[in-house]
Amino acid sequence: MPELPEVESLRRSLLPFIQEAKIVSVEVLLPKLVSSKGTTRKADLPKVTIFQKSLVNQQIIDIQRRAKNLILILENGSLVLIHLKMTGQLVFKPKLEEVSAKLVSGGHPIELSQSTLPNKHTYVIFELDRGTLFYNDIRQFGYLLFYPDFKALEADKHFENLGLEPLEKDFTIENFTSRLKKASGNLKKVFLEQTVVVGLGNIYSDEVCFAAKIKPTHLVKDLKPGEISALYEAILDILPKAIKLGGSSIANYLLADGSRGNYAREHKVYNRGGQPCLVCGTILTKTTITGRTTAYCEHCQK
DNA sequence: CTTCTTGTTACTGA
DNA sequence: ATCAGTAACAAGAA
């Protein structure tokens, strides 16, 4: 369940592996996961071929993140948007000579999960000059979209209704407050919508509400300035901490070297419904909000 | 076997 | 129109 901390941790762990690497070939084992948006019409070419031709021989310049999307920037200014949805993974396996060089210089030994790649859930394979990047996705909900430039990406209304980036400068208490005023319904629903602030999913919505001592069922129209401020501070506190620990590895999430994130051990309420609150011992309430499992403490959160 | 899981979109009904 | 709620997507774990 990659949310902002997981996607950002993946971005940071992936960057040193693939920055300035050249794409030698691209293998697509599940065509429905890829497409080429905004490219000129080549009716005779199937989308997989367009996707491959667009990427091969390009150098990867940078990786950016917008909300839970990763964006690979290629040398000619074209882009690949990657969304992991629930079970997507990007794992890099260096070439053997690079691995031995790393081991000699005292680097980490490669993880088992890397050495067994590709596996039965590997659907896209990027052969780079210095190693191989695998896109795995057990439930096949993720996607990799090619765009010739940022203009095409923005025209695709992919980011149309996205809210503030919580790690950027414009995430101020004023902007957060004014966006909250335009939203309706309860807090959890609003967080999941991504329209006020992006990047919170099921895990961090519950964790932020607990840290701010406000129930996820609380209607946003009833939030007092002090409560908005507590939510704001909780977001600014929790997301960087989670990134520092490499995100939360629930189920399938992995970092680029195949290792797991360690923030799951810090979870206070997520997936703990029915268990005692770690602060006061009250049994945590388990409920469903907009179809998503939600946990909170009746005593600590108001 | 059934139920539950999640990010996002599409759909449904008010 | 707008908005809220939910089915759908798919595969695996319990």
CSV table of N, CA and C (backbone and C1' of nucleotides) in Angstrom, one decimal, chain A residues 32 120-121 138-141 184 189, chain C residues 3-6 8-12:
chain,number,residue,atom,x,y,z
A,32,LYS,N,-1.4,-4.4,-20.9
A,32,LYS,CA,-2.4,-3.5,-20.3
A,32,LYS,C,-1.8,-2.5,-19.3
A,120,LYS,N,7.2,-14.4,-11.1
A,120,LYS,CA,5.9,-14.5,-11.9
A,120,LYS,C,5.1,-13.3,-11.9
A,121,HIS,N,5.4,-12.3,-11.0
A,121,HIS,CA,4.7,-11.0,-11.0
A,121,HIS,C,5.5,-9.9,-11.7
A,138,ILE,N,1.7,-7.7,-8.2
A,138,ILE,CA,0.9,-8.9,-8.0
A,138,ILE,C,-0.5,-8.7,-8.5
A,139,ARG,N,-1.1,-7.5,-8.2
A,139,ARG,CA,-2.5,-7.4,-8.5
A,139,ARG,C,-2.8,-6.6,-9.8
A,140,GLN,N,-1.7,-6.2,-10.5
A,140,GLN,CA,-1.8,-5.6,-11.8
A,140,GLN,C,-2.6,-4.4,-11.9
A,141,PHE,N,-2.7,-3.6,-10.8
A,141,PHE,CA,-3.5,-2.4,-10.8
A,141,PHE,C,-2.6,-1.1,-11.2
A,184,SER,N,-15.9,18.7,2.1
A,184,SER,CA,-17.1,18.3,2.9
A,184,SER,C,-17.0,16.9,3.4
A,189,LYS,N,-12.5,10.6,4.9
A,189,LYS,CA,-13.0,10.7,3.5
A,189,LYS,C,-12.2,11.8,2.8
C,3,DC,P,-20.1,19.9,-5.3
C,3,DC,O5',-20.5,18.6,-4.5
C,3,DC,C5',-21.7,18.6,-3.7
C,3,DC,C4',-22.0,17.2,-3.2
C,3,DC,C3',-20.8,16.4,-2.7
C,3,DC,O3',-21.1,15.9,-1.4
C,3,DC,C1',-22.1,15.2,-4.3
C,4,DA,P,-20.0,15.5,-0.4
C,4,DA,O5',-20.5,14.1,-0.1
C,4,DA,C5',-21.9,13.9,0.3
C,4,DA,C4',-22.3,12.5,0.2
C,4,DA,C3',-21.2,11.5,0.7
C,4,DA,O3',-21.9,10.5,1.4
C,4,DA,C1',-21.6,11.0,-1.5
C,5,DG,P,-21.2,9.5,2.4
C,5,DG,O5',-21.4,8.1,1.8
C,5,DG,C5',-22.8,7.7,1.4
C,5,DG,C4',-22.7,6.6,0.4
C,5,DG,C3',-21.7,5.5,0.7
C,5,DG,O3',-22.4,4.3,0.7
C,5,DG,C1',-21.3,6.2,-1.5
C,6,DT,P,-21.7,2.9,1.2
C,6,DT,O5',-21.3,2.3,-0.2
C,6,DT,C5',-22.3,2.1,-1.2
C,6,DT,C4',-21.7,1.6,-2.5
C,6,DT,C3',-20.7,0.4,-2.3
C,6,DT,O3',-20.9,-0.4,-3.4
C,6,DT,C1',-19.7,2.1,-3.5
C,8,DA,P,-19.5,-5.0,-9.0
C,8,DA,O5',-18.1,-4.6,-9.7
C,8,DA,C5',-18.2,-3.6,-10.7
C,8,DA,C4',-16.7,-3.2,-11.1
C,8,DA,C3',-15.8,-4.4,-11.1
C,8,DA,O3',-15.3,-4.6,-12.4
C,8,DA,C1',-14.8,-2.6,-9.9
C,9,DC,P,-14.8,-5.9,-12.9
C,9,DC,O5',-13.2,-5.7,-12.8
C,9,DC,C5',-12.6,-4.7,-13.5
C,9,DC,C4',-11.2,-4.4,-12.9
C,9,DC,C3',-10.5,-5.6,-12.5
C,9,DC,O3',-9.6,-6.0,-13.5
C,9,DC,C1',-10.2,-3.8,-11.0
C,10,DA,P,-9.4,-7.4,-14.0
C,10,DA,O5',-8.4,-8.0,-12.8
C,10,DA,C5',-7.1,-7.4,-12.7
C,10,DA,C4',-6.4,-8.1,-11.6
C,10,DA,C3',-6.6,-9.6,-11.6
C,10,DA,O3',-5.3,-10.1,-11.7
C,10,DA,C1',-7.1,-8.7,-9.4
C,11,DA,P,-5.0,-11.7,-11.9
C,11,DA,O5',-4.5,-12.0,-10.5
C,11,DA,C5',-3.4,-11.3,-9.9
C,11,DA,C4',-3.3,-11.6,-8.5
C,11,DA,C3',-3.4,-13.1,-8.1
C,11,DA,O3',-2.2,-13.4,-7.4
C,11,DA,C1',-4.9,-11.9,-6.7
C,12,DG,P,-1.7,-14.8,-7.0
C,12,DG,O5',-1.7,-14.7,-5.4
C,12,DG,C5',-1.0,-13.6,-4.9
C,12,DG,C4',-1.5,-13.4,-3.5
C,12,DG,C3',-1.5,-14.7,-2.7
C,12,DG,O3',-0.9,-14.4,-1.4
C,12,DG,C1',-3.6,-13.7,-2.5
